[in-house]
CSV table of C-alpha atoms in Angstrom, one decimal:
chain,number,residue,atom,x,y,z
I,449,GLY,CA,-30.2,-14.2,39.7
I,450,ASN,CA,-26.8,-14.9,38.1
I,451,SER,CA,-26.2,-12.7,35.0
I,452,VAL,CA,-23.8,-11.5,32.3
I,453,THR,CA,-24.2,-8.1,30.6
I,454,GLN,CA,-21.5,-7.2,27.9
I,455,MET,CA,-21.2,-3.9,25.7
I,456,GLU,CA,-23.5,-4.5,22.6
I,457,GLY,CA,-21.2,-4.5,19.1
I,458,PRO,CA,-20.4,-4.1,16.4
I,459,VAL,CA,-17.0,-3.3,17.7
I,460,THR,CA,-15.4,-2.6,14.5
I,461,LEU,CA,-11.3,-1.1,14.5
I,462,SER,CA,-8.6,-1.5,11.8
I,463,GLU,CA,-6.1,-3.5,12.1
I,464,GLU,CA,-3.3,-3.4,15.1
I,465,ALA,CA,-5.7,-1.5,17.1
I,466,PHE,CA,-5.9,-1.5,20.4
I,467,LEU,CA,-9.4,-3.6,21.5
I,468,THR,CA,-11.5,-3.6,24.5
I,469,ILE,CA,-14.6,-5.5,25.0
I,470,ASN,CA,-16.3,-4.5,28.3
I,471,CYS,CA,-18.0,-7.8,30.5
I,472,THR,CA,-19.9,-6.9,33.6
I,473,TYR,CA,-21.4,-9.9,35.7
I,474,THR,CA,-23.8,-10.7,38.8
I,475,ALA,CA,-23.6,-13.7,41.3
I,476,THR,CA,-23.0,-14.7,44.3
I,477,GLY,CA,-20.7,-16.3,45.8
I,478,TYR,CA,-17.0,-16.8,43.7
I,479,PRO,CA,-18.0,-17.4,40.5
I,480,SER,CA,-15.6,-18.8,37.5
I,481,LEU,CA,-15.5,-16.6,34.8
I,482,PHE,CA,-14.9,-17.2,31.0
I,483,TRP,CA,-14.9,-15.9,27.2
I,484,TYR,CA,-15.7,-17.9,24.8
I,485,VAL,CA,-14.9,-16.8,20.7
I,486,GLN,CA,-16.7,-17.7,18.3
I,487,TYR,CA,-15.2,-17.2,14.6
I,488,PRO,CA,-17.5,-17.5,11.6
I,489,GLY,CA,-18.5,-21.1,10.4
I,490,GLU,CA,-17.1,-23.0,13.5
I,491,GLY,CA,-18.4,-23.9,16.8
I,492,LEU,CA,-17.8,-21.8,20.6
I,493,GLN,CA,-14.4,-22.3,21.4
I,494,LEU,CA,-12.8,-21.5,25.0
I,495,LEU,CA,-10.4,-18.4,25.2
I,496,LEU,CA,-9.6,-17.9,28.1
I,497,LYS,CA,-10.7,-18.3,31.7
I,498,ALA,CA,-10.0,-17.4,35.5
I,499,THR,CA,-11.5,-18.8,38.4
I,500,LYS,CA,-10.8,-16.7,41.4
I,501,ALA,CA,-10.5,-13.0,41.8
I,502,ASP,CA,-7.4,-11.2,40.6
I,503,ASP,CA,-6.5,-14.0,38.6
I,504,LYS,CA,-5.4,-13.1,34.8
I,505,GLY,CA,-6.5,-15.5,31.8
I,506,SER,CA,-4.5,-14.9,29.2
I,507,ASN,CA,-4.1,-16.8,25.3
I,508,LYS,CA,-3.4,-15.5,21.9
I,509,GLY,CA,-2.5,-12.4,22.7
I,510,PHE,CA,-5.3,-11.4,25.0
I,511,GLU,CA,-6.3,-10.9,28.2
I,512,ALA,CA,-9.1,-10.2,31.1
I,513,THR,CA,-8.5,-9.8,34.4
I,514,TYR,CA,-11.1,-10.7,37.2
I,515,ARG,CA,-12.1,-7.9,39.2
I,516,LYS,CA,-14.3,-8.7,42.6
I,517,GLU,CA,-14.3,-5.0,43.5
I,518,THR,CA,-16.1,-3.9,40.0
I,519,THR,CA,-17.8,-7.3,39.2
I,520,SER,CA,-15.7,-6.9,36.1
I,521,PHE,CA,-14.0,-9.1,33.4
I,522,HIS,CA,-12.7,-6.8,30.3
I,523,LEU,CA,-11.1,-8.6,27.3
I,524,GLU,CA,-8.3,-7.0,26.0
I,525,LYS,CA,-5.9,-7.1,23.1
I,526,GLY,CA,-3.1,-4.5,22.2
I,527,SER,CA,-2.7,-5.2,19.0
I,528,VAL,CA,-6.2,-6.8,16.7
I,529,GLN,CA,-5.6,-8.4,13.4
I,530,VAL,CA,-7.9,-9.8,10.7
I,531,SER,CA,-8.1,-13.0,11.6
I,532,ASP,CA,-9.4,-11.9,15.4
I,533,SER,CA,-13.0,-10.9,13.5
I,534,ALA,CA,-15.5,-12.9,15.3
I,535,VAL,CA,-18.3,-12.7,18.1
I,536,TYR,CA,-16.9,-13.2,21.4
I,537,PHE,CA,-18.9,-14.0,24.6
I,538,CYS,CA,-18.5,-13.3,28.1
I,539,ALA,CA,-19.6,-16.0,30.2
I,540,LEU,CA,-19.8,-17.2,33.9
I,541,SER,CA,-20.3,-20.5,36.2
I,542,ALA,CA,-21.8,-19.9,39.8
I,543,SER,CA,-19.6,-21.2,42.9
I,544,ASN,CA,-22.0,-23.8,43.4
I,545,THR,CA,-22.6,-25.3,40.0
I,546,ASP,CA,-20.9,-26.2,36.6
I,547,LYS,CA,-24.0,-24.6,34.4
I,548,LEU,CA,-22.4,-21.5,31.9
I,549,ILE,CA,-24.5,-18.4,32.1
I,550,PHE,CA,-23.4,-16.7,29.0
I,551,GLY,CA,-23.1,-12.5,28.0
I,552,THR,CA,-25.3,-11.7,24.4
I,553,GLY,CA,-21.9,-11.9,22.7
I,554,THR,CA,-20.0,-8.8,21.1
I,555,ARG,CA,-19.3,-9.2,17.2
I,556,LEU,CA,-15.6,-7.9,16.6
I,557,GLN,CA,-14.9,-6.5,13.0
I,558,VAL,CA,-11.2,-5.9,12.0
I,559,PHE,CA,-10.5,-4.5,8.8
I,560,PRO,CA,-6.8,-4.0,6.9
Q,588,GLU,CA,-8.3,-35.8,19.6
Q,589,ALA,CA,-11.8,-35.2,17.5
Q,590,GLY,CA,-14.0,-32.6,18.3
Q,591,VAL,CA,-17.8,-32.8,19.8
Q,592,ALA,CA,-19.6,-33.8,16.6
Q,593,GLN,CA,-22.8,-32.8,16.0
Q,594,SER,CA,-26.0,-33.5,12.9
Q,595,PRO,CA,-27.1,-32.4,10.6
Q,596,ARG,CA,-25.8,-29.2,10.8
Q,597,TYR,CA,-28.9,-27.6,9.3
Q,598,LYS,CA,-32.8,-28.4,9.3
Q,599,ILE,CA,-35.6,-26.6,7.9
Q,600,ILE,CA,-39.0,-28.0,8.6
Q,601,GLU,CA,-42.6,-26.2,8.9
Q,602,LYS,CA,-44.6,-25.9,12.3
Q,603,ARG,CA,-45.7,-28.7,14.3
Q,604,GLN,CA,-43.4,-30.7,12.4
Q,605,SER,CA,-41.2,-33.0,15.2
Q,606,VAL,CA,-37.2,-33.0,14.4
Q,607,ALA,CA,-34.0,-34.3,16.2
Q,608,PHE,CA,-30.5,-33.9,16.8
Q,609,TRP,CA,-27.8,-36.0,17.3
Q,610,CYS,CA,-24.5,-35.2,19.1
Q,611,ASN,CA,-21.1,-37.5,19.6
Q,612,PRO,CA,-19.4,-35.8,22.2
Q,613,ILE,CA,-15.5,-36.2,23.4
Q,614,SER,CA,-14.3,-39.4,24.1
Q,615,GLY,CA,-14.8,-40.1,27.8
Q,616,HIS,CA,-16.6,-37.0,29.0
Q,617,ALA,CA,-18.7,-37.5,31.3
Q,618,THR,CA,-20.9,-34.6,31.8
Q,619,LEU,CA,-22.6,-33.4,28.3
Q,620,TYR,CA,-24.7,-30.1,27.6
Q,621,TRP,CA,-27.8,-28.9,25.3
Q,622,TYR,CA,-28.2,-25.4,24.1
Q,623,GLN,CA,-30.1,-23.3,22.3
Q,624,GLN,CA,-29.2,-20.0,20.9
Q,625,ILE,CA,-31.1,-18.0,19.5
Q,626,LEU,CA,-30.0,-15.2,16.9
Q,627,GLY,CA,-28.6,-12.5,18.2
Q,628,GLN,CA,-28.2,-13.9,22.0
Q,629,GLY,CA,-26.0,-15.7,24.0
Q,630,PRO,CA,-26.0,-19.7,24.7
Q,631,LYS,CA,-29.1,-21.2,27.2
Q,632,LEU,CA,-28.6,-24.0,28.7
Q,633,LEU,CA,-31.9,-26.1,28.4
Q,634,ILE,CA,-30.2,-29.6,29.6
Q,635,GLN,CA,-26.9,-31.3,31.2
Q,636,PHE,CA,-26.5,-35.2,32.0
Q,637,GLN,CA,-23.6,-36.8,34.2
Q,638,ASN,CA,-23.6,-40.1,32.0
Q,639,ASN,CA,-26.6,-41.1,31.8
Q,640,GLY,CA,-28.3,-38.9,34.3
Q,641,VAL,CA,-30.0,-35.5,34.3
Q,642,VAL,CA,-28.4,-33.5,36.3
Q,643,ASP,CA,-30.5,-30.4,35.1
Q,644,ASP,CA,-33.2,-29.6,32.7
Q,645,SER,CA,-35.0,-27.1,34.5
Q,646,GLN,CA,-35.1,-24.7,31.8
Q,647,LEU,CA,-35.7,-27.6,28.8
Q,648,PRO,CA,-39.7,-26.7,27.9
Q,649,LYS,CA,-41.0,-30.5,28.7
Q,650,ASP,CA,-44.5,-30.3,27.0
Q,651,ARG,CA,-42.0,-30.4,23.8
Q,652,PHE,CA,-38.6,-30.9,24.0
Q,653,SER,CA,-36.7,-34.3,24.9
Q,654,ALA,CA,-33.2,-35.9,25.4
Q,655,GLU,CA,-31.9,-38.5,26.5
Q,656,ARG,CA,-28.1,-40.1,27.1
Q,657,LEU,CA,-28.2,-44.0,26.5
Q,658,LYS,CA,-25.2,-45.6,27.2
Q,659,GLY,CA,-24.0,-42.5,28.8
Q,660,VAL,CA,-22.6,-41.3,25.3
Q,661,ASP,CA,-24.3,-40.4,22.7
Q,662,SER,CA,-27.4,-37.9,23.2
Q,663,THR,CA,-30.5,-37.2,20.9
Q,664,LEU,CA,-32.5,-33.9,21.1
Q,665,LYS,CA,-36.1,-34.0,20.4
Q,666,ILE,CA,-38.9,-31.0,19.4
Q,667,GLN,CA,-42.0,-32.9,19.1
Q,668,PRO,CA,-43.9,-30.5,17.9
Q,669,ALA,CA,-41.9,-27.2,16.9
Q,670,LYS,CA,-42.7,-24.1,17.1
Q,671,LEU,CA,-41.5,-20.5,15.2
Q,672,GLU,CA,-39.8,-19.7,18.6
Q,673,ASP,CA,-37.8,-22.7,18.1
Q,674,SER,CA,-35.7,-21.2,15.6
Q,675,ALA,CA,-32.3,-21.5,16.6
Q,676,VAL,CA,-28.8,-22.8,16.7
Q,677,TYR,CA,-28.3,-26.1,19.1
Q,678,LEU,CA,-25.3,-26.9,20.7
Q,679,CYS,CA,-23.9,-29.5,21.9
Q,680,ALA,CA,-20.7,-29.4,24.5
Q,681,SER,CA,-19.4,-31.5,26.8
Q,682,SER,CA,-16.3,-31.4,29.7
Q,683,PRO,CA,-14.3,-34.5,31.3
Q,684,LEU,CA,-15.8,-33.8,34.4
Q,685,ARG,CA,-18.2,-31.5,36.8
Q,686,GLY,CA,-17.0,-28.7,37.9
Q,687,ARG,CA,-17.2,-24.9,37.8
Q,688,THR,CA,-13.8,-24.5,36.2
Q,689,ASP,CA,-14.0,-27.3,33.8
Q,690,THR,CA,-14.3,-26.2,30.4
Q,691,GLN,CA,-16.9,-26.5,28.0
Q,692,TYR,CA,-15.6,-28.1,24.6
Q,693,PHE,CA,-18.9,-27.2,22.0
Q,694,GLY,CA,-19.6,-28.8,19.1
Q,695,PRO,CA,-20.7,-26.7,15.3
Q,696,GLY,CA,-24.2,-26.9,16.3
Q,697,THR,CA,-27.1,-27.7,14.4
Q,698,ARG,CA,-29.1,-24.6,12.8
Q,699,LEU,CA,-32.5,-25.2,13.0
Q,700,THR,CA,-35.5,-23.1,11.3
Q,701,VAL,CA,-39.0,-23.6,11.8
Q,702,LEU,CA,-41.4,-22.1,8.7
């Protein structure tokens, strides 16, 4: 079945460090891929998405590229800030449905 | 634009009691979702509505969970009777259309603790 695997956290970084959170997926066909973010005390928010192979989603300095050959959608940011501290969820919706399937989430902690 | 509203934000009950959660989606959004997020896990879809019809309830434990979306707007999710393993955050989401590329907008969630 369809699934998403994320690297376990927490990821702890100093401010201005480079961030990578790995995400790989298993799905038939051509899923859409998403990164959602959950800031402390808030609801899930869409961070970025990509709907076809080689698409790059980007928002707030974060980027992720849809790599069909490696079934990956890794999240990257060149210079993190304390305000980026949150839980990040990778998710997919398969080609024949709009149902979101989430990974387990990765907590990012950024220290000054 | 107002976001997805949920209430209550927190609920503590004892096992075997019943509980209900309410969701008001973004105005005009036809599709509404209920997710269960157990601590340390990603959200899992329980039920999906398109207007007031059920599209997918394959992962809803129907012996104890029920949901409705009368008039295709607000929705309620009920658990009766609750078990300890139902402790989780219950998230409501909505989207304007139904499609694999559409963004789902999430509410703040209701945190349920079953003692």
